[in-house]
CSV table of C-alpha atoms and ligand atoms in Angstrom, one decimal:
chain,number,residue,atom,x,y,z
A,434,MET,CA,17.6,-16.1,12.3
A,435,GLN,CA,18.2,-12.5,11.3
A,436,GLN,CA,21.3,-11.6,9.5
A,437,GLU,CA,23.1,-8.4,9.7
A,438,ILE,CA,23.3,-6.5,6.5
A,439,GLN,CA,26.7,-5.8,5.1
A,440,PRO,CA,27.9,-2.2,5.4
A,441,VAL,CA,28.0,-0.3,2.2
A,442,THR,CA,31.3,-1.4,0.6
A,443,PRO,CA,33.3,0.0,-2.2
A,444,ALA,CA,32.6,-3.0,-4.3
A,445,VAL,CA,28.9,-2.3,-4.5
A,446,THR,CA,28.7,0.5,-7.0
A,447,GLU,CA,30.2,1.8,-10.2
A,448,GLU,CA,32.0,4.6,-8.4
A,449,GLN,CA,33.9,2.2,-6.2
A,450,ALA,CA,36.6,4.4,-4.8
A,451,SER,CA,34.1,7.0,-3.7
A,452,GLU,CA,31.7,4.8,-1.7
A,453,PRO,CA,31.2,6.0,1.8
A,454,PRO,CA,31.5,3.4,4.6
A,455,SER,CA,28.6,2.6,6.8
A,456,THR,CA,30.0,4.9,9.5
A,457,MET,CA,29.1,7.9,7.3
A,458,ARG,CA,25.5,6.9,6.7
A,459,ALA,CA,23.2,9.9,6.9
A,460,ALA,CA,26.0,12.1,7.9
A,461,GLN,CA,26.1,15.8,6.9
A,462,THR,CA,29.2,17.3,5.3
A,463,PRO,CA,31.1,19.2,8.0
A,464,SER,CA,31.6,22.8,7.2
A,465,SER,CA,35.4,22.7,7.9
A,466,CYS,CA,36.7,19.3,7.1
A,467,GLN,CA,40.2,18.2,8.1
A,468,ASP,CA,40.1,14.9,6.4
A,469,GLU,CA,39.9,15.5,2.6
A,470,PRO,CA,39.1,12.0,1.3
A,471,LEU,CA,36.5,11.6,4.0
A,472,CYS,CA,34.9,14.9,3.2
A,473,LYS,CA,34.8,14.0,-0.5
A,474,LYS,CA,33.0,10.8,0.3
A,475,LEU,CA,30.5,12.6,2.6
A,476,SER,CA,29.8,15.2,0.0
A,477,GLN,CA,29.2,12.5,-2.6
A,478,TRP,CA,26.9,10.7,-0.2
A,479,ASN,CA,24.9,13.9,0.2
A,480,ASP,CA,24.7,14.5,-3.5
A,481,TRP,CA,21.4,13.2,-4.9
A,482,ARG,CA,22.8,12.6,-8.4
A,483,TRP,CA,25.5,10.4,-6.9
A,484,GLN,CA,22.8,8.5,-5.1
A,485,ILE,CA,20.9,8.0,-8.3
A,486,ARG,CA,23.9,6.9,-10.3
A,487,ASN,CA,24.8,4.4,-7.6
A,488,ARG,CA,21.5,2.8,-7.1
A,489,ILE,CA,21.5,-1.0,-6.5
A,490,ARG,CA,20.1,-2.2,-9.8
A,491,SER,CA,21.4,-5.7,-10.3
A,492,LEU,CA,21.4,-9.0,-8.3
A,493,ASP,CA,25.2,-8.8,-8.2
A,494,GLN,CA,25.1,-5.4,-6.6
A,495,LEU,CA,22.4,-6.5,-4.2
A,496,ALA,CA,24.4,-9.6,-3.2
A,497,ARG,CA,27.2,-7.4,-2.1
A,498,TYR,CA,24.9,-5.7,0.4
A,499,VAL,CA,23.1,-8.9,1.3
A,500,PRO,CA,25.4,-11.9,0.9
A,501,SER,CA,22.6,-14.3,1.8
A,502,LEU,CA,21.0,-13.4,-1.6
A,503,SER,CA,24.0,-14.5,-3.7
A,504,GLY,CA,23.2,-17.3,-6.0
A,505,ARG,CA,19.5,-16.4,-5.9
A,506,SER,CA,19.3,-16.3,-9.7
A,507,GLU,CA,15.6,-17.0,-9.6
A,508,LEU,CA,15.1,-13.4,-8.5
A,509,GLN,CA,16.4,-12.3,-11.9
A,510,LYS,CA,12.9,-13.0,-13.4
A,511,VAL,CA,11.3,-10.8,-10.7
A,512,ILE,CA,13.7,-7.9,-11.6
A,513,ALA,CA,13.1,-8.5,-15.3
A,514,LYS,CA,9.3,-8.1,-14.7
A,515,TYR,CA,9.4,-5.4,-12.0
A,516,PRO,CA,12.7,-3.4,-12.0
A,517,MET,CA,14.7,-3.0,-8.9
A,518,ALA,CA,16.4,0.2,-7.8
A,519,ILE,CA,17.5,1.0,-4.2
A,520,THR,CA,19.4,4.2,-3.3
A,521,PRO,CA,22.5,3.6,-1.2
A,522,TYR,CA,20.9,5.9,1.4
A,523,TYR,CA,17.7,3.8,1.6
A,524,ALA,CA,19.7,0.5,1.7
A,525,SER,CA,21.7,2.0,4.6
A,526,LEU,CA,18.4,2.0,6.6
A,527,ILE,CA,18.1,-1.8,6.4
A,528,GLN,CA,19.0,-3.2,9.9
A,529,HIS,CA,18.4,-6.9,9.2
A,530,ALA,CA,19.0,-8.6,5.9
A,531,ASP,CA,15.7,-10.4,5.7
A,532,VAL,CA,12.0,-9.9,5.3
A,533,SER,CA,11.5,-9.2,9.0
A,534,ASP,CA,13.0,-5.8,8.2
A,535,PRO,CA,10.5,-3.3,6.9
A,536,ILE,CA,13.0,-1.4,4.7
A,537,PHE,CA,14.3,-4.7,3.3
A,538,ARG,CA,10.7,-5.9,2.6
A,539,MET,CA,9.7,-2.7,0.8
A,540,SER,CA,12.9,-2.5,-1.4
A,541,VAL,CA,14.3,-6.0,-2.1
A,542,PRO,CA,12.6,-8.1,-4.8
A,543,ASN,CA,10.7,-11.2,-3.6
A,544,LEU,CA,9.8,-14.3,-5.6
A,545,ARG,CA,6.3,-14.0,-4.3
A,546,GLU,CA,5.8,-11.0,-6.6
A,547,MET,CA,5.4,-13.6,-9.4
A,548,PHE,CA,2.4,-15.4,-7.9
A,549,ASP,CA,-0.9,-13.6,-8.4
A,550,PRO,CA,-4.4,-14.7,-7.5
A,551,PRO,CA,-6.9,-14.0,-10.3
A,552,CYS,CA,-8.4,-10.9,-8.5
A,553,LEU,CA,-5.2,-8.9,-9.1
A,554,THR,CA,-4.7,-6.9,-12.3
A,555,ASP,CA,-2.0,-4.6,-13.7
A,556,ASP,CA,-4.1,-1.5,-13.5
A,557,PRO,CA,-6.8,-2.2,-10.9
A,558,LEU,CA,-7.7,1.5,-10.7
A,559,GLU,CA,-8.2,1.6,-14.4
A,560,GLU,CA,-6.2,4.7,-14.8
A,561,HIS,CA,-5.5,3.9,-18.4
A,562,GLU,CA,-9.2,4.0,-19.1
A,563,ASP,CA,-9.5,7.5,-17.6
A,564,MET,CA,-6.6,9.0,-19.6
A,565,PRO,CA,-8.0,11.5,-22.2
A,566,VAL,CA,-4.4,12.4,-23.0
A,567,PRO,CA,-1.5,9.9,-22.5
A,568,GLY,CA,-0.2,10.6,-19.0
A,569,LEU,CA,-3.1,12.6,-17.7
A,570,VAL,CA,-5.7,10.8,-15.6
A,571,HIS,CA,-9.0,12.6,-15.3
A,572,ARG,CA,-11.3,10.8,-12.9
A,573,TYR,CA,-12.8,13.3,-10.4
A,574,ARG,CA,-14.5,16.3,-12.0
A,575,ASP,CA,-12.2,19.0,-10.6
A,576,ARG,CA,-8.9,17.1,-10.3
A,577,ALA,CA,-6.4,15.4,-12.7
A,578,LEU,CA,-3.3,13.4,-12.2
A,579,LEU,CA,-0.3,13.9,-14.4
A,580,ILE,CA,2.2,11.1,-14.8
A,581,ALA,CA,5.3,13.3,-15.3
A,582,THR,CA,7.9,10.5,-15.4
A,583,THR,CA,8.1,6.7,-15.1
A,584,MET,CA,11.3,6.9,-13.1
A,585,CYS,CA,11.7,6.6,-9.3
A,586,SER,CA,14.9,6.6,-7.3
A,587,MET,CA,13.7,3.5,-5.5
A,588,TYR,CA,11.2,1.0,-6.9
A,589,CYS,CA,8.9,0.1,-4.0
A,590,ARG,CA,8.0,-3.6,-4.2
A,591,HIS,CA,4.4,-2.7,-3.3
A,592,CYS,CA,4.0,0.0,-6.0
A,593,THR,CA,0.5,0.5,-7.4
A,594,ARG,CA,1.9,1.5,-10.7
A,595,LYS,CA,4.2,-1.5,-11.1
A,596,ARG,CA,3.0,-1.7,-14.7
A,597,ILE,CA,4.9,1.5,-15.5
A,598,ALA,CA,7.3,2.5,-12.7
A,599,GLY,CA,10.8,1.8,-13.9
A,600,THR,CA,9.9,-0.2,-17.0
A,601,ARG,CA,11.4,2.6,-19.0
A,602,GLU,CA,12.9,5.6,-17.2
A,603,ASN,CA,11.3,8.4,-19.2
A,604,ALA,CA,10.1,11.9,-18.4
A,605,ILE,CA,7.1,13.4,-20.2
A,606,SER,CA,8.0,15.0,-23.5
A,607,ALA,CA,7.5,18.6,-24.5
A,608,ARG,CA,4.9,17.5,-27.1
A,609,ARG,CA,2.9,15.5,-24.5
A,610,LEU,CA,3.1,18.5,-22.1
A,611,ARG,CA,1.5,20.7,-24.8
A,612,GLN,CA,-1.3,18.1,-25.2
A,613,VAL,CA,-1.9,18.1,-21.5
A,614,GLN,CA,-1.9,21.9,-21.5
A,615,GLU,CA,-4.4,22.0,-24.3
A,616,TYR,CA,-6.7,19.5,-22.4
A,617,LEU,CA,-6.5,21.6,-19.2
A,618,PHE,CA,-7.4,24.8,-21.2
A,619,ASN,CA,-10.4,23.0,-22.6
A,620,HIS,CA,-11.5,21.7,-19.2
A,621,PRO,CA,-11.6,24.7,-16.9
A,622,GLU,CA,-13.5,22.5,-14.3
A,623,ILE,CA,-10.1,21.0,-13.4
A,624,SER,CA,-8.7,23.2,-10.6
A,625,ASP,CA,-6.3,20.8,-8.9
A,626,VAL,CA,-3.5,18.9,-10.6
A,627,ILE,CA,-1.4,16.2,-8.9
A,628,VAL,CA,2.0,15.8,-10.5
A,629,SER,CA,2.9,12.2,-10.0
A,630,GLY,CA,4.8,9.3,-11.7
A,631,GLY,CA,7.0,7.5,-11.1
A,632,ASP,CA,8.5,10.1,-8.9
A,633,PRO,CA,8.5,13.7,-10.4
A,634,LEU,CA,11.3,14.9,-8.0
A,635,THR,CA,13.7,12.5,-9.7
A,636,MET,CA,13.6,14.9,-12.7
A,637,SER,CA,16.0,17.8,-13.0
A,638,ASP,CA,15.0,21.1,-11.6
A,639,ALA,CA,14.5,22.5,-15.1
A,640,ALA,CA,12.3,19.6,-16.1
A,641,ILE,CA,10.1,20.0,-13.0
A,642,GLU,CA,9.9,23.7,-13.6
A,643,ALA,CA,8.7,23.1,-17.2
A,644,VAL,CA,5.8,21.0,-15.8
A,645,LEU,CA,5.0,23.5,-13.1
A,646,SER,CA,5.1,26.6,-15.4
A,647,MET,CA,2.9,24.8,-17.9
A,648,LEU,CA,0.4,24.1,-15.2
A,649,ARG,CA,0.6,27.8,-14.0
A,650,SER,CA,-0.1,28.9,-17.6
A,651,VAL,CA,-3.6,27.5,-17.3
A,652,PRO,CA,-5.7,30.1,-15.3
A,653,SER,CA,-8.2,27.5,-14.0
A,654,VAL,CA,-5.5,25.4,-12.3
A,655,GLN,CA,-5.5,26.7,-8.8
A,656,ILE,CA,-3.8,24.0,-6.8
A,657,ILE,CA,-0.7,22.0,-7.7
A,658,ARG,CA,0.2,19.0,-5.7
A,659,ILE,CA,3.3,16.9,-6.1
A,660,GLY,CA,3.3,13.2,-5.1
A,661,THR,CA,6.8,12.1,-4.2
A,662,ARG,CA,8.7,9.5,-2.1
A,663,VAL,CA,11.9,11.4,-2.5
A,664,PRO,CA,11.9,12.8,1.1
A,665,VAL,CA,11.9,9.1,2.2
A,666,VAL,CA,14.2,7.4,-0.1
A,667,LEU,CA,16.4,10.2,-1.4
A,668,PRO,CA,16.1,13.1,1.1
A,669,MET,CA,19.3,14.9,-0.3
A,670,ARG,CA,17.3,15.6,-3.4
A,671,ILE,CA,15.5,18.4,-1.4
A,672,THR,CA,18.2,21.0,-2.2
A,673,ASP,CA,18.0,24.7,-1.5
A,674,GLU,CA,17.8,25.3,-5.3
A,675,LEU,CA,14.9,22.9,-5.7
A,676,VAL,CA,13.0,24.5,-2.8
A,677,SER,CA,13.5,28.0,-4.0
A,678,MET,CA,12.2,27.0,-7.5
A,679,LEU,CA,9.2,25.2,-6.0
A,680,LYS,CA,8.3,28.3,-3.9
A,681,ARG,CA,7.6,30.2,-7.1
A,682,TYR,CA,4.6,28.0,-7.9
A,683,HIS,CA,2.5,28.4,-4.8
A,684,PRO,CA,-0.1,27.3,-3.9
A,685,LEU,CA,1.8,24.1,-4.0
A,686,TRP,CA,1.3,21.1,-1.8
A,687,ILE,CA,3.4,18.0,-1.4
A,688,ASN,CA,2.2,14.5,-0.5
A,689,THR,CA,4.9,12.1,0.5
A,690,HIS,CA,4.9,8.4,1.3
A,691,PHE,CA,6.4,7.2,4.7
A,692,ASN,CA,5.3,3.8,5.7
A,693,HIS,CA,7.3,3.0,8.7
A,694,PRO,CA,9.0,4.9,11.6
A,695,ASN,CA,12.4,3.6,10.5
A,696,GLU,CA,12.1,5.8,7.5
A,697,LEU,CA,12.0,8.9,9.7
A,698,THR,CA,15.7,9.7,9.9
A,699,ASP,CA,17.5,12.9,10.7
A,700,GLN,CA,18.0,13.4,6.9
A,701,SER,CA,14.4,12.8,5.9
A,702,ARG,CA,13.2,15.1,8.7
A,703,ALA,CA,15.5,17.8,7.5
A,704,ALA,CA,14.2,17.4,4.0
A,705,CYS,CA,10.6,17.7,5.1
A,706,GLU,CA,11.4,20.7,7.3
A,707,LYS,CA,13.1,22.5,4.5
A,708,LEU,CA,9.9,22.1,2.4
A,709,ALA,CA,7.7,23.1,5.3
A,710,ASP,CA,9.8,26.2,5.9
A,711,ALA,CA,9.2,27.2,2.2
A,712,GLY,CA,5.5,27.3,3.0
A,713,ILE,CA,4.7,24.0,1.3
A,714,PRO,CA,2.1,22.0,3.3
A,715,LEU,CA,3.1,18.4,3.6
A,716,GLY,CA,0.8,15.4,3.8
A,717,ASN,CA,1.6,11.7,4.0
A,718,GLN,CA,0.1,8.8,2.2
A,719,THR,CA,0.8,5.5,3.9
A,720,VAL,CA,0.0,2.1,2.4
A,721,LEU,CA,-1.0,-0.6,4.8
A,722,LEU,CA,1.5,-3.4,4.1
A,723,ARG,CA,1.6,-6.9,5.7
A,724,GLY,CA,4.8,-7.4,7.7
A,725,VAL,CA,5.7,-3.7,7.4
A,726,ASN,CA,3.2,-1.6,9.2
A,727,ASP,CA,0.0,-3.7,9.8
A,728,ASP,CA,0.2,-3.0,13.5
A,729,PRO,CA,-1.6,-0.3,15.5
A,730,GLN,CA,1.5,0.6,17.5
A,731,ILE,CA,3.7,1.0,14.4
A,732,ILE,CA,1.1,3.2,12.7
A,733,GLU,CA,0.8,5.2,16.0
A,734,GLU,CA,4.6,5.7,16.2
A,735,LEU,CA,4.7,6.7,12.5
A,736,CYS,CA,1.8,9.2,12.8
A,737,ARG,CA,3.3,10.8,15.9
A,738,GLY,CA,6.7,11.0,14.2
A,739,LEU,CA,5.1,12.6,11.1
A,740,ILE,CA,3.4,15.4,12.9
A,741,ARG,CA,6.6,16.1,14.9
A,742,THR,CA,8.2,16.5,11.4
A,743,ARG,CA,5.3,18.8,10.3
A,744,VAL,CA,3.9,16.2,7.9
A,745,ARG,CA,0.1,15.6,8.3
A,746,PRO,CA,-0.9,12.0,8.0
A,747,TYR,CA,-3.4,12.2,5.1
A,748,TYR,CA,-4.4,8.8,3.8
A,749,MET,CA,-3.8,5.3,5.0
A,750,TYR,CA,-4.5,3.2,1.9
A,751,GLN,CA,-5.7,-0.4,1.7
A,752,CYS,CA,-3.3,-2.1,-0.7
A,753,ASP,CA,-4.6,-2.0,-4.2
A,754,LEU,CA,-5.5,-5.2,-6.1
A,755,VAL,CA,-2.4,-4.8,-8.2
A,756,ARG,CA,-0.3,-7.7,-9.6
A,757,GLY,CA,2.8,-8.5,-7.7
A,758,VAL,CA,1.7,-7.3,-4.3
A,759,GLU,CA,-0.4,-10.2,-2.9
A,760,HIS,CA,2.2,-10.9,-0.2
A,761,PHE,CA,1.7,-7.3,1.0
A,762,ARG,CA,-2.1,-7.3,1.2
A,763,THR,CA,-3.8,-7.1,4.6
A,764,SER,CA,-7.5,-7.5,5.4
A,765,VAL,CA,-9.7,-4.4,5.4
A,766,ARG,CA,-10.6,-5.5,9.0
A,767,LYS,CA,-6.9,-4.8,10.0
A,768,GLY,CA,-7.2,-1.2,8.8
A,769,MET,CA,-10.4,-0.7,10.8
A,770,GLU,CA,-8.7,-2.2,13.8
A,771,ILE,CA,-5.9,0.4,13.4
A,772,MET,CA,-8.4,3.2,13.1
A,773,GLU,CA,-10.2,2.1,16.2
A,774,TYR,CA,-6.9,2.1,18.1
A,775,LEU,CA,-5.9,5.5,16.9
A,776,ARG,CA,-9.1,7.4,17.7
A,777,GLY,CA,-9.0,8.9,21.2
A,778,ARG,CA,-5.4,7.9,21.6
A,779,VAL,CA,-3.7,10.4,19.3
A,780,SER,CA,-4.6,13.9,18.2
A,781,GLY,CA,-7.0,14.2,15.3
A,782,ILE,CA,-4.3,15.8,13.2
A,783,ALA,CA,-2.3,12.6,13.5
A,784,ILE,CA,-5.1,10.4,12.3
A,785,PRO,CA,-5.1,9.6,8.5
A,786,THR,CA,-8.3,8.7,6.7
A,787,PHE,CA,-8.3,5.0,5.9
A,788,VAL,CA,-9.4,4.5,2.3
A,789,VAL,CA,-9.9,1.7,-0.2
A,790,ASP,CA,-9.1,3.0,-3.6
A,791,ALA,CA,-12.0,1.3,-5.4
A,792,PRO,CA,-11.3,-1.2,-8.2
A,793,HIS,CA,-12.7,-0.1,-11.6
A,794,GLY,CA,-11.7,3.5,-11.0
A,795,GLY,CA,-14.3,4.1,-8.3
A,796,GLY,CA,-12.1,6.5,-6.4
A,797,LYS,CA,-11.2,6.5,-2.7
A,798,ILE,CA,-13.8,5.1,-0.4
A,799,PRO,CA,-13.3,6.0,3.3
A,800,VAL,CA,-13.7,3.1,5.7
A,801,LEU,CA,-14.4,3.9,9.4
A,802,PRO,CA,-15.2,1.8,12.4
A,803,ASN,CA,-19.0,2.2,13.1
A,804,TYR,CA,-19.6,5.0,15.5
A,805,VAL,CA,-23.4,5.3,14.7
A,806,VAL,CA,-25.1,2.7,16.9
A,807,THR,CA,-28.7,3.5,15.8
A,808,MET,CA,-31.0,6.3,14.7
A,809,SER,CA,-34.6,7.1,15.4
A,810,PRO,CA,-36.7,10.0,14.1
A,811,THR,CA,-35.7,12.1,17.1
A,812,HIS,CA,-32.2,10.9,18.1
A,813,THR,CA,-29.0,9.5,16.8
A,814,VAL,CA,-27.1,7.1,19.2
A,815,LEU,CA,-23.4,7.3,18.9
A,816,ARG,CA,-20.5,5.5,20.6
A,817,ASN,CA,-17.1,7.0,21.3
A,818,TYR,CA,-13.6,5.3,21.5
A,819,GLU,CA,-14.2,4.4,25.2
A,820,GLY,CA,-17.5,2.6,24.6
A,821,LEU,CA,-19.6,5.5,25.9
A,822,LEU,CA,-23.0,5.6,24.3
A,823,VAL,CA,-24.6,9.0,23.9
A,824,SER,CA,-27.8,10.3,22.5
A,825,TYR,CA,-27.8,13.3,20.1
A,826,PRO,CA,-31.2,14.9,19.8
A,827,GLU,CA,-32.1,16.1,16.3
A,828,PRO,CA,-33.0,19.8,15.9
A,829,GLY,CA,-36.6,20.7,17.0
A,830,VAL,CA,-37.0,17.8,19.4
A,831,ASP,CA,-38.7,19.1,22.6
A,832,MET,CA,-37.2,16.9,25.2
A,833,GLU,CA,-39.2,18.4,28.0
A,834,SER,CA,-42.6,17.6,26.6
A,835,THR,CA,-41.9,14.2,24.9
A,836,VAL,CA,-39.6,12.4,27.3
A,837,GLU,CA,-40.3,10.4,30.4
A,838,PRO,CA,-37.0,9.7,32.0
A,839,ALA,CA,-36.2,6.0,32.0
A,840,SER,CA,-37.0,4.2,35.1
A,841,GLY,CA,-34.4,1.5,35.9
A,842,GLN,CA,-31.4,0.8,33.6
A,843,ALA,CA,-31.3,2.6,30.3
A,844,GLY,CA,-30.4,0.7,27.1
A,845,VAL,CA,-29.9,1.7,23.5
A,846,TRP,CA,-33.7,2.0,22.9
A,847,GLU,CA,-33.9,4.5,25.8
A,848,LEU,CA,-31.2,6.6,24.1
A,849,ALA,CA,-32.8,6.4,20.7
A,850,CYS,CA,-36.1,7.7,22.0
A,851,GLY,CA,-34.6,10.3,24.3
A,852,LYS,CA,-35.5,8.7,27.7
A,853,ALA,CA,-31.8,8.7,28.5
A,854,ASP,CA,-28.9,10.7,27.1
A,855,VAL,CA,-25.8,8.7,28.0
A,856,ILE,CA,-24.6,5.2,29.0
A,857,GLN,CA,-21.2,5.6,30.6
A,858,PRO,CA,-18.7,2.7,31.0
A,859,ALA,CA,-18.0,2.0,34.7
A,860,HIS,CA,-14.4,3.0,34.7
A,861,THR,CA,-12.4,5.0,32.2
A,862,THR,CA,-9.2,7.0,32.6
A,863,ARG,CA,-11.2,10.1,31.7
A,864,MET,CA,-13.9,9.5,34.3
A,865,ASP,CA,-11.4,8.6,37.0
A,866,ARG,CA,-9.5,11.8,36.3
A,867,ARG,CA,-12.8,13.7,36.4
A,868,GLU,CA,-13.7,12.2,39.8
A,869,LYS,CA,-10.3,13.4,41.2
A,870,ILE,CA,-10.9,16.9,39.8
A,871,THR,CA,-14.4,17.0,41.3
A,872,ALA,CA,-13.0,15.9,44.7
A,873,LYS,CA,-10.3,18.5,44.6
A,874,ARG,CA,-12.7,21.2,43.6
A,875,GLY,CA,-14.9,20.2,46.5
A,876,ALA,CA,-12.0,20.5,48.9
A,877,ALA,CA,-11.1,24.0,47.5
A,878,ARG,CA,-14.7,25.3,47.3
A,879,GLY,CA,-15.0,29.0,47.5
A,880,THR,CA,-11.4,29.8,46.4
A,881,GLY,CA,-12.3,30.7,42.8
A,882,TYR,CA,-13.8,29.0,39.8
A,883,LEU,CA,-11.3,28.9,37.0
A,884,PHE,CA,-8.2,30.8,38.0
A,885,ASP,CA,-7.5,31.9,41.6
A,886,ALA,CA,-6.4,35.5,42.0
B,2037,SF4,S1,8.1,5.9,-5.4
B,2037,SF4,FE1,5.9,5.8,-5.8
B,2037,SF4,S2,5.7,5.4,-8.0
B,2037,SF4,FE2,7.8,5.0,-7.4
B,2037,SF4,S3,7.9,2.8,-7.0
B,2037,SF4,FE3,7.5,3.8,-5.0
B,2037,SF4,S4,5.3,3.8,-4.8
B,2037,SF4,FE4,5.7,3.4,-7.0
């Protein structure tokens, strides 16, 4: 049975008297406030530093939100291994205090994190092996990834960098930054640097700017990308000051990490729109997670919501083989099923690329349903989302002289050798609509082709 989560109560955090009640969740500070104590609480709620200071970090704090977890001392060893932090904002998105709730599932520690099959490792992508300088991963020839901090505002239970995220909340030192700068100067083939972590937007504006200005001091670095979950878990961090500083470092791209439509709130949308208005292109990297979003309709709703928010669905990741996430893993087949569902149903700009980030540092491998049915020297036979089979002739094939049209019913072989060019399913929505258009055109013949005068 699902239990209702407790509203945020003053007992939860260190700043007890200032805790906003649940009725204020996601509220904006009114411009002219008549109720001073209420306004103070609202402005604290919308202050990202207050949210960071008041993260849920201990079992006692968690139990005040989720009374059913009181006395679950066995979770202490989970937290000791993989730290917990949940912003009051993100906790306020939990609707049911159990694992049926996607926000709960992604943020609340679970004993199952302690049981790993042997195929899981701490660093399945072998990032550590590809670090020529501590904190800088150089895997692809022209790109590098900079781990600017080990801190996040919320520690996702499915994190691929569980080995470092939150174990110590440290930002990169000036000395390390100089080492990174030197490496980049010596490797002008790197033109694109991804600033990641942890979550780099948990750093102060000045610390972020130190990283960005170092990168801009290297002439061969053309593109800077920031990977952050802040718009999802701490949207009030996207302040006007931060955005106007970021704007000085264009071309700058941001990839964020929405996994479920419940994360698309008014506040997270406002944060994304503020970044988009500053000319920062936004992409989204979703991780396929069992019990959270391993469902075609949920991913469809998420992708539609993202493009309405001006965020382009970029990647949908297969869960990495990282220790502590076995209970989140789905089959690769599930990802392919979702891709099959999306194609033809939603716009291409709303469809992410489904990738397996290869173990052993092999990089991202796209996985698609099979649309190529067969190939011959002269033709490629393809299928579309409806099941239509179509023959695509290769350049230079003289259809007129080589092809005898098929007599009787065509099959795949006839398509492959050019004796037929299409096998159409009997009834599709598209063909039914086309029939109606043809019938209407027949009735209106002679009144104009495209537009009537
Ligand atoms: S925000 Fe990113 S780095 Fe931090 S815990 Fe979540 S997935 Fe890991």
